[in-house]
mmCIF file of C-alpha atoms in Angstrom:
data_model
loop_
_atom_site.group_PDB
_atom_site.id
_atom_site.type_symbol
_atom_site.label_atom_id
_atom_site.label_comp_id
_atom_site.label_asym_id
_atom_site.label_seq_id
_atom_site.Cartn_x
_atom_site.Cartn_y
_atom_site.Cartn_z
ATOM 1 C CA UNK O 175 9.329 -221.910 123.166
ATOM 2 C CA UNK O 176 7.088 -221.418 126.129
ATOM 3 C CA UNK O 177 6.753 -217.847 127.417
ATOM 4 C CA UNK O 178 8.217 -218.513 130.853
ATOM 5 C CA UNK O 179 11.191 -220.362 129.374
ATOM 6 C CA UNK O 180 11.848 -217.406 127.061
ATOM 7 C CA UNK O 181 11.809 -215.016 130.033
ATOM 8 C CA UNK O 182 14.004 -217.351 132.107
ATOM 9 C CA UNK O 183 16.516 -217.466 129.255
ATOM 10 C CA UNK O 184 16.593 -213.650 129.243
ATOM 11 C CA UNK O 185 17.039 -213.562 133.021
ATOM 12 C CA UNK O 186 19.988 -215.940 132.804
ATOM 13 C CA UNK O 187 21.623 -213.966 129.975
ATOM 14 C CA UNK O 188 21.355 -210.631 131.810
ATOM 15 C CA UNK O 189 22.625 -212.156 135.049
ATOM 16 C CA UNK O 190 25.695 -213.408 133.161
ATOM 17 C CA UNK O 191 26.281 -209.945 131.659
ATOM 18 C CA UNK O 192 26.101 -208.322 135.087
ATOM 19 C CA UNK O 193 28.597 -210.903 136.391
ATOM 20 C CA UNK O 194 30.976 -210.098 133.529
ATOM 21 C CA UNK O 195 30.655 -206.391 134.304
ATOM 22 C CA UNK O 196 31.440 -206.978 137.981
ATOM 23 C CA UNK O 197 34.687 -208.732 137.041
ATOM 24 C CA UNK O 198 36.048 -205.876 134.923
ATOM 25 C CA UNK O 199 38.868 -203.695 136.177
ATOM 26 C CA UNK O 200 38.396 -199.966 136.609
ATOM 27 C CA UNK O 201 40.621 -199.393 133.558
ATOM 28 C CA UNK O 202 38.358 -201.356 131.193
ATOM 29 C CA UNK O 203 36.239 -198.356 130.256
ATOM 30 C CA UNK O 204 35.490 -199.369 126.657
ATOM 31 C CA UNK O 205 34.513 -202.877 127.734
ATOM 32 C CA UNK O 206 32.414 -201.483 130.586
ATOM 33 C CA UNK O 207 30.534 -199.239 128.176
ATOM 34 C CA UNK O 208 29.980 -202.089 125.718
ATOM 35 C CA UNK O 209 28.700 -204.447 128.422
ATOM 36 C CA UNK O 210 26.541 -201.815 130.109
ATOM 37 C CA UNK O 211 25.001 -200.910 126.756
ATOM 38 C CA UNK O 212 24.332 -204.592 126.064
ATOM 39 C CA UNK O 213 22.724 -205.000 129.513
ATOM 40 C CA UNK O 214 20.556 -201.939 128.920
ATOM 41 C CA UNK O 215 19.486 -203.168 125.483
ATOM 42 C CA UNK O 216 18.647 -206.660 126.757
ATOM 43 C CA UNK O 217 16.615 -205.227 129.630
ATOM 44 C CA UNK O 218 14.825 -202.747 127.381
ATOM 45 C CA UNK O 219 13.669 -205.495 125.021
ATOM 46 C CA UNK O 220 12.796 -207.798 127.925
ATOM 47 C CA UNK O 221 10.670 -205.212 129.736
ATOM 48 C CA UNK O 222 8.942 -204.318 126.484
ATOM 49 C CA UNK O 223 8.022 -207.969 125.890
ATOM 50 C CA UNK O 224 6.686 -208.292 129.398
ATOM 51 C CA UNK O 225 4.715 -205.049 129.309
ATOM 52 C CA UNK O 226 3.280 -205.467 125.802
ATOM 53 C CA UNK O 227 2.506 -209.179 125.834
ATOM 54 C CA UNK O 228 3.240 -211.217 128.969
ATOM 55 C CA UNK O 229 1.831 -209.044 131.745
ATOM 56 C CA UNK O 230 -1.444 -208.232 129.958
ATOM 57 C CA UNK O 231 -1.928 -211.929 129.163
ATOM 58 C CA UNK O 232 -1.373 -213.133 132.737
ATOM 59 C CA UNK O 233 -2.759 -210.258 134.854
ATOM 60 C CA UNK O 234 -6.351 -211.487 134.956
ATOM 61 C CA UNK O 235 -5.678 -215.257 135.154
ATOM 62 C CA UNK O 236 -3.321 -215.040 138.150
ATOM 63 C CA UNK O 237 -5.610 -212.673 140.066
ATOM 64 C CA UNK O 238 -2.804 -210.806 141.849
ATOM 65 C CA UNK O 239 -3.074 -207.157 140.826
ATOM 66 C CA UNK O 240 -0.613 -206.054 143.526
ATOM 67 C CA UNK O 241 2.115 -208.345 142.178
ATOM 68 C CA UNK O 242 1.541 -207.146 138.625
ATOM 69 C CA UNK O 243 1.440 -203.481 139.643
ATOM 70 C CA UNK O 244 4.665 -203.866 141.609
ATOM 71 C CA UNK O 245 6.347 -205.440 138.579
ATOM 72 C CA UNK O 246 5.377 -202.435 136.453
ATOM 73 C CA UNK O 247 6.731 -200.002 139.056
ATOM 74 C CA UNK O 248 9.976 -201.978 139.174
ATOM 75 C CA UNK O 249 10.186 -201.728 135.393
ATOM 76 C CA UNK O 250 9.703 -197.949 135.550
ATOM 77 C CA UNK O 251 12.520 -197.665 138.078
ATOM 78 C CA UNK O 252 14.816 -199.840 135.955
ATOM 79 C CA UNK O 253 14.011 -197.797 132.837
ATOM 80 C CA UNK O 254 15.010 -194.607 134.642
ATOM 81 C CA UNK O 255 18.373 -196.093 135.638
ATOM 82 C CA UNK O 256 18.868 -197.481 132.127
ATOM 83 C CA UNK O 257 18.315 -194.018 130.640
ATOM 84 C CA UNK O 258 20.836 -192.526 133.080
ATOM 85 C CA UNK O 259 23.448 -195.200 132.340
ATOM 86 C CA UNK O 260 23.003 -194.872 128.586
ATOM 87 C CA UNK O 261 23.536 -191.102 128.837
ATOM 88 C CA UNK O 262 26.738 -191.470 130.845
ATOM 89 C CA UNK O 263 30.362 -192.220 130.114
ATOM 90 C CA UNK O 264 31.937 -195.104 132.052
ATOM 91 C CA UNK O 265 34.519 -192.673 133.468
ATOM 92 C CA UNK O 266 31.754 -190.579 135.062
ATOM 93 C CA UNK O 267 31.256 -190.573 138.804
ATOM 94 C CA UNK O 268 28.496 -192.983 139.849
ATOM 95 C CA UNK O 269 28.541 -194.975 136.572
ATOM 96 C CA UNK O 270 29.582 -198.207 138.277
ATOM 97 C CA UNK O 271 27.250 -197.489 141.188
ATOM 98 C CA UNK O 272 24.289 -197.080 138.847
ATOM 99 C CA UNK O 273 25.089 -200.330 137.037
ATOM 100 C CA UNK O 274 25.382 -202.059 140.431
ATOM 101 C CA UNK O 275 22.051 -200.680 141.658
ATOM 102 C CA UNK O 276 20.421 -201.716 138.386
ATOM 103 C CA UNK O 277 21.848 -205.202 138.895
ATOM 104 C CA UNK O 278 20.420 -205.366 142.423
ATOM 105 C CA UNK O 279 17.012 -204.096 141.310
ATOM 106 C CA UNK O 280 16.874 -206.618 138.483
ATOM 107 C CA UNK O 281 17.947 -209.422 140.828
ATOM 108 C CA UNK O 282 15.067 -208.521 143.161
ATOM 109 C CA UNK O 283 12.593 -208.265 140.283
ATOM 110 C CA UNK O 284 13.697 -211.591 138.784
ATOM 111 C CA UNK O 285 13.376 -213.231 142.206
ATOM 112 C CA UNK O 286 9.759 -212.117 142.476
ATOM 113 C CA UNK O 287 8.926 -213.201 138.942
ATOM 114 C CA UNK O 288 10.564 -216.605 139.260
ATOM 115 C CA UNK O 289 9.474 -217.246 142.848
ATOM 116 C CA UNK O 290 5.954 -215.834 142.830
ATOM 117 C CA UNK O 291 4.611 -214.726 139.454
ATOM 118 C CA UNK O 292 5.741 -217.607 137.240
ATOM 119 C CA UNK O 293 4.370 -220.343 139.551
ATOM 120 C CA UNK O 294 1.010 -218.519 139.617
ATOM 121 C CA UNK O 295 1.031 -218.241 135.831
ATOM 122 C CA UNK O 296 1.762 -221.969 135.480
ATOM 123 C CA UNK O 297 -1.127 -222.807 137.834
ATOM 124 C CA UNK O 298 -3.530 -220.441 136.027
ATOM 125 C CA UNK O 299 -3.556 -222.536 132.871
ATOM 126 C CA UNK O 300 -2.302 -219.796 130.547
ATOM 127 C CA UNK O 301 -1.363 -221.116 127.080
ATOM 128 C CA UNK O 302 2.374 -220.576 127.537
ATOM 129 C CA UNK O 303 3.257 -222.053 124.144
ATOM 130 C CA UNK O 304 1.066 -219.616 122.192
ATOM 131 C CA UNK O 305 2.224 -216.748 124.389
ATOM 132 C CA UNK O 306 5.835 -217.809 123.871
ATOM 133 C CA UNK O 307 5.428 -217.830 120.090
ATOM 134 C CA UNK O 308 3.949 -214.335 120.190
ATOM 135 C CA UNK O 309 6.750 -213.085 122.442
ATOM 136 C CA UNK O 310 9.478 -214.732 120.351
ATOM 137 C CA UNK O 311 8.100 -213.124 117.193
ATOM 138 C CA UNK O 312 7.990 -209.710 118.868
ATOM 139 C CA UNK O 313 11.495 -210.156 120.229
ATOM 140 C CA UNK O 314 12.723 -210.954 116.733
ATOM 141 C CA UNK O 315 11.029 -207.764 115.462
ATOM 142 C CA UNK O 316 12.746 -205.705 118.170
ATOM 143 C CA UNK O 317 16.208 -207.227 117.880
ATOM 144 C CA UNK O 318 16.399 -208.762 114.433
ATOM 145 C CA UNK O 319 17.497 -211.998 116.115
ATOM 146 C CA UNK O 320 15.370 -215.125 116.544
ATOM 147 C CA UNK O 321 14.595 -215.886 120.202
#
């Protein structure tokens, strides 16, 4: 699997989880917790793959340090919200608000990756197949599930 396709697959999966969360009633606390935890886990693995493998591999070839730096700052912000959500109970004040803000931040981040970063990576001639194999293997190590 090519690296960008792997990341796109993750983006699609997380977007679907956020959509499921949005459709839950306020009384579905157990389901909210389960979905929020799944979202947080997916995003944690995804950001780790990007930070450990993808970003270092593409930073120099795309020659856009500002874009790469911004992506890392967005990850740091998402990680902070993830930690807060994971430490909360779905009945807590601001739980839904934090999940919503995380969703909006991720939507923005994904838009920049898909609209700006990924096209630059494709044009830079990075070996996306080799990078994808490395990322898939690391993802399997982190999750125990083949990518």
